[in-house]
Coordinates of C-alpha atoms and ligand atoms in Angstrom, one line a residue:
M18 CA 14.5 37.8 -8.0
S19 CA 16.0 35.1 -10.0
E20 CA 14.7 32.5 -7.5
N21 CA 11.2 33.8 -8.0
L22 CA 11.5 33.6 -11.8
K23 CA 12.8 30.1 -11.5
E24 CA 10.0 29.1 -9.2
K25 CA 7.6 30.5 -12.0
L26 CA 9.2 29.0 -14.9
F27 CA 10.9 25.6 -14.1
T28 CA 9.1 22.3 -13.9
K29 CA 8.7 21.4 -10.2
R30 CA 10.6 18.2 -9.3
E31 CA 9.6 17.7 -5.7
C32 CA 9.7 14.7 -3.5
G33 CA 6.3 13.9 -2.4
W34 CA 7.1 13.1 1.1
E35 CA 8.2 16.7 1.8
N36 CA 5.6 19.3 3.1
L37 CA 2.8 16.7 3.5
E38 CA -0.3 18.1 5.0
E39 CA -1.6 16.9 8.4
G40 CA -2.8 13.4 8.3
K41 CA -1.6 12.8 4.8
K42 CA 1.2 10.3 5.6
E43 CA -1.3 8.1 7.6
E44 CA -3.6 8.1 4.5
I45 CA -0.7 7.2 2.2
L46 CA 0.4 4.1 4.5
K47 CA -3.1 3.0 4.7
V48 CA -3.4 2.6 1.0
S49 CA -0.3 0.5 0.8
D50 CA -1.2 -1.7 3.9
K51 CA -4.3 -2.8 2.0
Y52 CA -2.3 -3.2 -1.2
M53 CA 0.3 -5.4 0.5
A54 CA -2.4 -7.5 2.0
F55 CA -4.0 -8.0 -1.3
L56 CA -0.7 -8.9 -3.0
N57 CA -0.1 -11.7 -0.4
K58 CA -3.3 -13.3 -1.5
A59 CA -2.9 -12.6 -5.2
K60 CA 0.5 -13.6 -6.7
T61 CA -0.9 -14.9 -10.1
E62 CA -3.3 -13.7 -12.6
R63 CA -5.9 -16.4 -11.5
E64 CA -5.6 -15.4 -7.9
F65 CA -5.8 -11.7 -8.6
I66 CA -9.0 -12.1 -10.5
K67 CA -10.4 -14.3 -7.8
E68 CA -9.7 -11.7 -5.2
A69 CA -11.0 -8.9 -7.5
K70 CA -14.2 -10.7 -7.9
K71 CA -14.6 -11.0 -4.1
L72 CA -13.9 -7.3 -3.7
A73 CA -16.4 -6.4 -6.6
D74 CA -19.1 -8.7 -5.2
E75 CA -18.7 -7.0 -1.7
N76 CA -19.0 -3.6 -3.4
G77 CA -22.2 -4.1 -5.3
F78 CA -20.9 -5.2 -8.7
T79 CA -22.6 -8.0 -10.6
D80 CA -21.8 -10.2 -13.5
I81 CA -23.0 -8.5 -16.8
M82 CA -24.1 -11.9 -18.0
N83 CA -26.8 -11.9 -15.2
K84 CA -28.3 -8.4 -16.3
Q85 CA -31.0 -7.9 -18.7
E86 CA -30.6 -4.2 -18.9
L87 CA -28.2 -1.4 -17.8
R88 CA -28.8 2.0 -16.6
P89 CA -26.6 4.8 -15.2
G90 CA -25.1 3.9 -11.9
D91 CA -25.1 0.2 -12.6
K92 CA -21.8 -1.6 -11.5
I93 CA -20.9 -4.7 -13.5
Y94 CA -18.1 -6.9 -14.5
F95 CA -17.1 -9.7 -16.8
I96 CA -14.6 -12.5 -16.1
N97 CA -12.7 -14.0 -18.9
R98 CA -11.5 -17.5 -18.2
E99 CA -10.7 -16.7 -14.6
K100 CA -7.5 -14.8 -15.9
S101 CA -8.7 -11.4 -16.9
M102 CA -11.7 -9.2 -15.9
Y103 CA -13.3 -6.1 -17.1
L104 CA -15.4 -3.9 -14.6
A105 CA -17.7 -0.9 -15.4
V106 CA -19.6 1.7 -13.6
I107 CA -22.2 3.1 -16.1
G108 CA -22.1 6.9 -16.4
E109 CA -24.8 9.6 -16.7
N110 CA -23.4 10.9 -19.9
N111 CA -24.3 9.6 -23.4
I112 CA -21.7 6.9 -24.2
E113 CA -22.1 7.5 -27.9
E114 CA -20.9 11.2 -27.6
D115 CA -18.7 11.1 -24.6
G116 CA -17.1 7.6 -24.9
M117 CA -15.7 5.8 -21.9
H118 CA -13.0 6.6 -19.3
I119 CA -10.9 3.4 -19.4
I120 CA -8.0 2.4 -17.1
G121 CA -6.1 -0.7 -18.2
S122 CA -3.5 -2.7 -16.4
H123 CA -2.3 -6.3 -16.5
V124 CA -2.3 -8.9 -13.8
D125 CA 0.3 -11.4 -15.1
S126 CA 3.8 -11.1 -14.0
P127 CA 7.2 -12.6 -15.0
R128 CA 7.6 -16.2 -13.5
L129 CA 8.5 -19.7 -14.2
D130 CA 5.8 -22.1 -15.6
L131 CA 5.9 -25.9 -15.3
K132 CA 6.4 -27.7 -18.6
P133 CA 3.6 -29.9 -19.8
N134 CA 5.8 -33.0 -18.9
P135 CA 7.5 -31.6 -15.8
V136 CA 8.5 -34.4 -13.6
G137 CA 11.9 -35.9 -13.9
E138 CA 14.6 -37.7 -11.8
E139 CA 18.4 -37.2 -11.8
G140 CA 21.1 -38.3 -9.4
G141 CA 18.7 -39.1 -6.6
F142 CA 16.5 -36.0 -6.8
A143 CA 13.1 -35.3 -8.3
Y144 CA 12.5 -32.1 -10.5
F145 CA 10.0 -30.1 -12.1
K146 CA 11.2 -28.8 -15.4
T147 CA 10.2 -25.2 -16.2
H148 CA 9.8 -22.8 -19.0
Y149 CA 10.1 -19.2 -18.0
Y150 CA 7.3 -16.6 -18.7
G151 CA 8.1 -13.0 -19.6
G152 CA 11.4 -11.3 -19.5
I153 CA 13.5 -12.4 -16.7
K154 CA 17.2 -12.4 -15.6
K155 CA 17.4 -16.1 -15.0
Y156 CA 20.2 -16.0 -12.3
Q157 CA 17.8 -14.1 -10.1
W158 CA 15.5 -17.0 -10.0
T159 CA 17.9 -19.6 -8.5
T160 CA 18.5 -20.1 -4.7
I161 CA 15.4 -18.4 -3.6
P162 CA 12.2 -19.9 -2.0
L163 CA 9.6 -20.6 -4.6
S164 CA 6.0 -21.4 -4.3
L165 CA 3.7 -23.3 -6.6
H166 CA 0.5 -21.9 -7.7
G167 CA -2.2 -22.8 -10.2
V168 CA -4.7 -25.5 -11.5
I169 CA -4.7 -29.0 -12.7
V170 CA -7.6 -29.9 -14.8
K171 CA -8.5 -33.5 -15.1
T172 CA -10.3 -34.9 -18.2
T173 CA -13.5 -35.1 -16.2
G174 CA -13.4 -31.3 -15.9
E175 CA -12.5 -31.5 -12.3
K176 CA -10.3 -28.5 -11.4
I177 CA -7.7 -28.9 -8.6
E178 CA -6.4 -25.7 -7.2
V179 CA -2.8 -25.7 -6.1
N180 CA -1.1 -23.3 -3.6
I181 CA 2.0 -24.7 -1.9
G182 CA 4.6 -22.6 -0.2
E183 CA 2.8 -19.6 1.1
K184 CA 1.9 -20.8 4.5
E185 CA 4.5 -21.1 7.3
E186 CA 4.0 -24.8 7.7
D187 CA 4.2 -25.5 3.9
P188 CA 7.3 -26.9 2.1
I189 CA 8.8 -24.4 -0.4
F190 CA 10.8 -25.3 -3.6
T191 CA 14.1 -23.9 -5.0
I192 CA 16.4 -24.0 -7.9
T193 CA 20.0 -24.7 -7.0
D194 CA 23.1 -23.0 -8.2
L195 CA 26.8 -23.7 -8.3
L196 CA 29.0 -23.1 -5.2
P197 CA 31.5 -20.2 -6.1
H198 CA 34.4 -22.7 -5.2
L199 CA 33.6 -24.7 -8.4
A200 CA 32.1 -21.9 -10.6
Q201 CA 35.2 -20.7 -12.4
D202 CA 33.8 -21.4 -15.8
Q203 CA 30.3 -20.3 -14.9
M204 CA 31.7 -16.8 -13.8
E205 CA 33.6 -16.2 -16.9
K206 CA 30.3 -16.4 -18.8
K207 CA 28.3 -13.4 -19.8
L208 CA 25.6 -12.7 -17.1
K209 CA 22.8 -13.6 -19.5
N210 CA 24.3 -17.0 -20.2
G211 CA 25.2 -17.7 -16.6
I212 CA 22.1 -19.9 -16.1
D213 CA 20.7 -21.9 -19.0
G214 CA 17.0 -21.9 -19.4
E215 CA 16.9 -25.7 -19.4
D216 CA 18.8 -25.6 -15.9
L217 CA 15.9 -23.9 -14.2
K218 CA 14.9 -27.1 -12.8
L219 CA 12.9 -27.1 -9.5
L220 CA 14.0 -29.4 -6.7
I221 CA 11.0 -31.2 -5.3
G222 CA 12.0 -34.3 -3.5
S223 CA 14.8 -36.8 -2.6
I224 CA 13.3 -39.9 -0.8
P225 CA 13.1 -42.9 -3.0
Y226 CA 10.1 -45.2 -3.2
D227 CA 10.7 -48.2 -1.1
D228 CA 11.0 -51.0 -3.6
E229 CA 14.3 -52.5 -4.8
K230 CA 13.1 -53.4 -8.4
V231 CA 11.5 -50.3 -9.7
Q232 CA 13.4 -47.6 -11.6
E233 CA 13.1 -43.7 -10.9
K234 CA 12.2 -44.4 -7.4
V235 CA 12.3 -40.7 -6.2
K236 CA 10.0 -39.6 -9.1
L237 CA 7.7 -42.5 -8.2
N238 CA 7.6 -41.4 -4.6
I239 CA 6.6 -37.9 -5.6
L240 CA 3.9 -39.0 -8.0
N241 CA 2.7 -41.3 -5.4
L242 CA 2.4 -38.5 -2.8
L243 CA 0.6 -36.2 -5.5
N244 CA -1.7 -39.1 -6.3
Q245 CA -2.6 -39.5 -2.7
K246 CA -3.0 -35.7 -2.2
Y247 CA -4.8 -34.7 -5.5
G248 CA -5.7 -38.0 -7.2
I249 CA -3.6 -37.2 -10.2
T250 CA -1.2 -39.1 -12.4
E251 CA 1.8 -37.7 -14.3
T252 CA -0.4 -37.3 -17.4
D253 CA -2.6 -34.8 -15.6
F254 CA 0.2 -32.3 -15.7
M255 CA -0.4 -32.0 -19.5
S256 CA -3.6 -30.1 -18.6
A257 CA -2.3 -28.0 -15.8
E258 CA -1.2 -24.4 -15.5
L259 CA 1.2 -24.4 -12.6
E260 CA 3.3 -21.4 -11.9
L261 CA 6.4 -20.8 -9.7
V262 CA 6.5 -17.4 -7.9
P263 CA 8.7 -16.2 -5.0
A264 CA 7.6 -17.4 -1.7
F265 CA 8.3 -14.0 -0.3
R266 CA 5.6 -11.9 1.2
A267 CA 5.0 -8.2 0.4
R268 CA 6.9 -6.2 3.0
T269 CA 7.5 -2.6 4.0
L270 CA 11.0 -1.5 3.2
G271 CA 13.2 1.0 4.9
F272 CA 13.7 2.4 8.4
D273 CA 11.2 5.1 7.4
N274 CA 8.7 2.6 6.2
S275 CA 8.5 4.4 2.9
M276 CA 8.6 1.7 0.2
V277 CA 7.1 -1.6 -0.6
A278 CA 9.2 -4.7 -1.6
A279 CA 7.1 -7.4 -3.3
Y280 CA 6.9 -9.9 -6.2
G281 CA 4.8 -8.9 -9.1
Q282 CA 4.3 -5.3 -8.6
D283 CA 4.5 -5.0 -12.4
D284 CA 1.7 -4.6 -12.8
K285 CA -0.3 -5.5 -9.8
V286 CA 0.5 -2.2 -8.3
C287 CA -1.5 -0.4 -11.0
A288 CA -4.1 -3.2 -11.2
Y289 CA -4.8 -3.0 -7.4
T290 CA -4.9 0.8 -7.2
S291 CA -7.2 1.1 -10.2
L292 CA -9.4 -1.7 -8.8
A293 CA -9.5 -0.2 -5.4
A294 CA -10.3 3.3 -6.9
M295 CA -13.1 1.7 -8.9
M296 CA -14.7 0.2 -5.7
G297 CA -15.3 3.6 -4.4
L298 CA -17.0 5.0 -7.5
E299 CA -20.6 6.3 -7.3
N300 CA -22.6 8.3 -9.9
V301 CA -19.9 9.0 -12.4
K302 CA -20.4 11.3 -15.4
N303 CA -18.7 9.1 -18.0
T304 CA -18.7 5.3 -18.1
A305 CA -15.9 4.2 -16.2
I306 CA -14.1 0.9 -17.2
C307 CA -11.3 -1.0 -15.3
I308 CA -9.4 -3.6 -17.5
L309 CA -7.4 -6.2 -15.6
S310 CA -5.7 -8.0 -18.6
D311 CA -3.5 -11.1 -18.9
K312 CA -0.5 -12.1 -21.1
E313 CA 0.9 -8.6 -21.3
E314 CA 4.3 -10.0 -20.3
I315 CA 4.4 -12.3 -23.3
G316 CA 2.8 -9.8 -25.9
S317 CA -0.8 -9.6 -25.0
M318 CA -1.8 -12.4 -27.3
G319 CA -4.3 -15.2 -26.7
N320 CA -8.0 -15.1 -25.7
T321 CA -7.2 -13.6 -22.2
G322 CA -4.7 -11.0 -23.5
M323 CA -5.6 -7.5 -24.5
E324 CA -5.3 -8.3 -28.2
S325 CA -8.1 -10.5 -28.1
H326 CA -11.7 -9.4 -29.0
M327 CA -13.1 -10.2 -25.6
F328 CA -12.9 -6.5 -24.5
D329 CA -14.9 -5.6 -27.6
F330 CA -17.5 -8.1 -26.7
F331 CA -17.8 -6.7 -23.2
V332 CA -18.3 -3.2 -24.5
S333 CA -20.9 -4.4 -27.2
E334 CA -22.7 -6.2 -24.2
I335 CA -22.8 -2.8 -22.5
L336 CA -24.3 -1.1 -25.6
N337 CA -26.7 -4.0 -26.1
K338 CA -28.0 -3.8 -22.5
L339 CA -28.2 0.0 -22.6
G340 CA -30.6 -0.7 -25.5
I341 CA -28.7 1.7 -27.8
N342 CA -26.5 -0.6 -30.0
K343 CA -26.4 -0.1 -33.8
P344 CA -24.0 -0.6 -36.6
N345 CA -20.6 1.0 -36.0
L346 CA -21.5 2.2 -32.5
L347 CA -18.6 0.1 -30.9
D348 CA -16.0 1.8 -33.3
K349 CA -17.5 5.2 -32.4
V350 CA -17.5 4.7 -28.8
F351 CA -13.8 3.7 -28.9
C352 CA -12.9 6.8 -30.9
F353 CA -14.5 9.0 -28.3
S354 CA -13.0 7.3 -25.4
K355 CA -10.0 8.2 -23.2
M356 CA -7.6 5.7 -21.5
L357 CA -4.8 5.7 -19.0
S358 CA -2.7 2.5 -19.9
S359 CA -1.9 2.0 -16.2
D360 CA 1.4 0.1 -16.2
V361 CA 4.7 0.5 -14.2
D362 CA 7.7 2.5 -15.3
A363 CA 11.5 2.1 -14.8
G364 CA 12.3 3.9 -11.6
Y365 CA 15.5 5.9 -11.6
D366 CA 18.1 3.8 -9.7
P367 CA 21.2 5.8 -8.6
I368 CA 23.3 2.5 -8.7
Y369 CA 22.5 2.2 -12.5
A370 CA 22.2 5.9 -13.3
Q371 CA 24.0 5.3 -16.6
V372 CA 20.8 3.9 -18.2
S373 CA 18.6 6.9 -17.3
D374 CA 18.4 10.4 -18.8
S375 CA 18.2 12.2 -15.6
L376 CA 16.0 14.9 -16.9
N377 CA 13.4 12.4 -18.2
A378 CA 13.6 9.6 -15.7
G379 CA 10.9 8.5 -13.3
Y380 CA 11.9 9.1 -9.7
L381 CA 10.5 7.0 -6.8
G382 CA 8.5 9.3 -4.4
R383 CA 7.7 12.1 -7.0
G384 CA 4.3 10.8 -7.9
I385 CA 2.7 9.0 -10.8
T386 CA 4.7 8.8 -14.0
L387 CA 3.3 9.6 -17.4
N388 CA 4.9 8.1 -20.5
K389 CA 3.9 10.0 -23.6
Y390 CA 5.5 7.1 -25.5
T391 CA 7.2 3.8 -25.0
G392 CA 8.9 1.6 -27.6
A393 CA 12.4 1.3 -28.6
R394 CA 14.9 2.5 -31.2
G395 CA 13.2 5.6 -32.3
K396 CA 9.9 5.1 -30.5
S397 CA 9.3 2.0 -32.7
G398 CA 6.1 0.3 -31.6
A399 CA 4.9 3.3 -29.4
S400 CA 1.4 4.7 -29.6
D401 CA 2.7 8.2 -28.6
A402 CA 0.0 10.1 -26.9
N403 CA -1.2 13.3 -28.7
A404 CA -0.2 16.7 -27.1
E405 CA -3.9 17.7 -26.8
Y406 CA -4.6 14.5 -24.7
V407 CA -1.4 15.0 -22.6
A408 CA -2.6 18.5 -21.8
W409 CA -6.0 17.1 -20.8
V410 CA -4.5 14.8 -18.5
R411 CA -2.0 17.3 -17.0
N412 CA -5.1 19.6 -16.4
I413 CA -7.0 17.0 -14.3
L414 CA -3.9 16.1 -12.3
E415 CA -2.9 19.8 -11.7
K416 CA -6.6 20.9 -10.8
N417 CA -6.6 18.1 -8.2
E418 CA -3.1 18.8 -6.8
I419 CA -1.7 15.3 -7.8
K420 CA 2.1 15.1 -8.3
Y421 CA 3.1 13.7 -11.6
Q422 CA 6.3 13.3 -13.7
I423 CA 6.5 12.8 -17.5
T424 CA 9.2 10.2 -18.1
E425 CA 10.9 8.0 -20.8
L426 CA 11.9 4.4 -20.2
G427 CA 15.7 4.8 -20.1
K428 CA 18.1 6.6 -22.4
V429 CA 17.6 6.7 -26.1
D430 CA 18.9 3.3 -27.8
I431 CA 19.5 1.7 -24.3
G432 CA 16.6 -0.6 -24.5
G433 CA 12.8 -0.2 -24.4
G434 CA 9.6 -1.8 -23.7
G435 CA 5.7 -1.7 -24.2
T436 CA 2.4 -1.9 -22.5
I437 CA -1.2 -2.4 -23.7
A438 CA -1.5 1.2 -24.7
Y439 CA -1.1 0.7 -28.4
I440 CA -3.9 -1.9 -28.6
L441 CA -6.6 0.6 -27.5
A442 CA -4.9 3.4 -29.4
N443 CA -5.2 1.4 -32.6
K444 CA -9.1 1.3 -31.9
G445 CA -9.0 5.2 -31.9
T446 CA -8.9 5.8 -28.2
D447 CA -6.7 8.7 -26.7
V448 CA -4.2 6.7 -24.6
I449 CA -1.3 7.5 -22.3
D450 CA 0.9 5.2 -20.2
C451 CA 0.5 6.3 -16.5
G452 CA 1.9 4.2 -13.6
V453 CA 4.2 3.8 -10.8
P454 CA 8.0 3.8 -11.0
V455 CA 9.6 0.6 -9.9
L456 CA 13.2 -0.5 -8.9
S457 CA 14.3 -4.0 -9.8
M458 CA 11.5 -4.4 -12.3
H459 CA 10.9 -8.1 -13.4
S460 CA 12.9 -9.4 -10.5
P461 CA 11.7 -11.7 -7.8
Y462 CA 11.4 -8.6 -5.4
E463 CA 10.5 -5.3 -6.8
V464 CA 10.5 -2.0 -5.1
T465 CA 8.0 0.9 -5.2
S466 CA 7.4 4.0 -3.1
K467 CA 4.3 4.2 -0.9
Y468 CA 4.0 7.8 -2.0
D469 CA 3.6 6.8 -5.7
I470 CA 1.2 4.0 -4.8
Y471 CA -1.1 6.6 -3.2
S472 CA -0.7 9.0 -6.1
A473 CA -1.7 6.3 -8.5
Y474 CA -4.7 5.6 -6.5
K475 CA -5.7 9.3 -6.5
T476 CA -4.9 9.7 -10.3
Y477 CA -7.2 6.8 -11.2
E478 CA -9.9 7.9 -8.9
T479 CA -9.6 11.6 -10.3
F480 CA -9.6 10.3 -13.9
W481 CA -12.9 8.4 -13.5
K482 CA -14.6 11.1 -11.5
E483 CA -13.7 13.7 -14.2
Ligands
MN29 MN1 3.9 -4.1 -17.0
MN30 MN1 6.5 -6.1 -17.4

């Protein structure tokens, strides 16, 4: 009796892996296989956008700049400086009255960037000096294999693409750390001070240039090798964007193959699943928009970040090419739009249970997590979704039997975080954060559940089809 009452009244908190219907597990694993293959080709924002463009081109999307006019069913995209991208499938409904259904993620991830003057020599070694990007625990980035990705642009405009350390035959790079035998002083330090930002120096070579007279022989030898390979000089690093990312590949984790371990899952897990869901869309009612933004990890600023007006420009171009634009229409369309800000959530980690409120934590394997609000210290900085909108989202998930959990990022006053949600919310759009729970977030090797990856994919597909 009381069991029945409990069944009726309590929120269900079930593990998605239990009671799966026939064939479901294979479907779940298939989505993750494609995701891992994509991740291995797309570790940086530029690489992600390059792969996304390929996928979009294969699936009948075209650059909006090449279209004169748009009509329902058209599939378009716009690429912003090779680092962010907006895609759209034009819907049947009137965009002026029904707005757009937007899903927005980010494709940048925490990493180490090379400084503009990176090359140095000390004690017989050549180094690249770095400046970290986004929130990292610096000690996690020493003594692991790192690969170098990015571009060097010469004054002629020639762009050299760099990708070293991913292929088996490539060399890798690393940042050294002190042996425990001599680390007494270091070990007494607070964890956050254990490794200095300036000490994140990448080891890149040790053979001196064969000439008695010259100074900085090892640096000279490295620059000579780079000159032979790429035709560059030390000065060309000034106009380069070179990023160090873990050289690990995305792998299946666990005896039961249930999880994914990979670098950059924040937020490429949401970026990939939304992109993949968009590729399968046909004949949507409402105009479906997929945002793959850059610079989220450093505050969404800059002309490739979500704070820039590039997205407004894209939507204005849609309105122009639909032939319906008029004063204030852009503002109106935003006000009638709905958005899932698709970004990852902190997964409940039993080893660090003390930071989570167990009633409001996101558990791996229980499906997509919705964050009504993010922010810190009394929700500061959060866009806090309206109850009416949360109910609308719940309804489409429940109707389509998609498992979801409503969560908070950690206990009150323990810390906090944010996403791009507030940026669209400030334009008048209804927004809720919606993503995949992650363990070891912002580390070189983040962990997700394949069940949640699948449920993100289903959620995004459903939201656009609604
Ligand atoms: Mn994120
Ligand atoms: Mn992040």
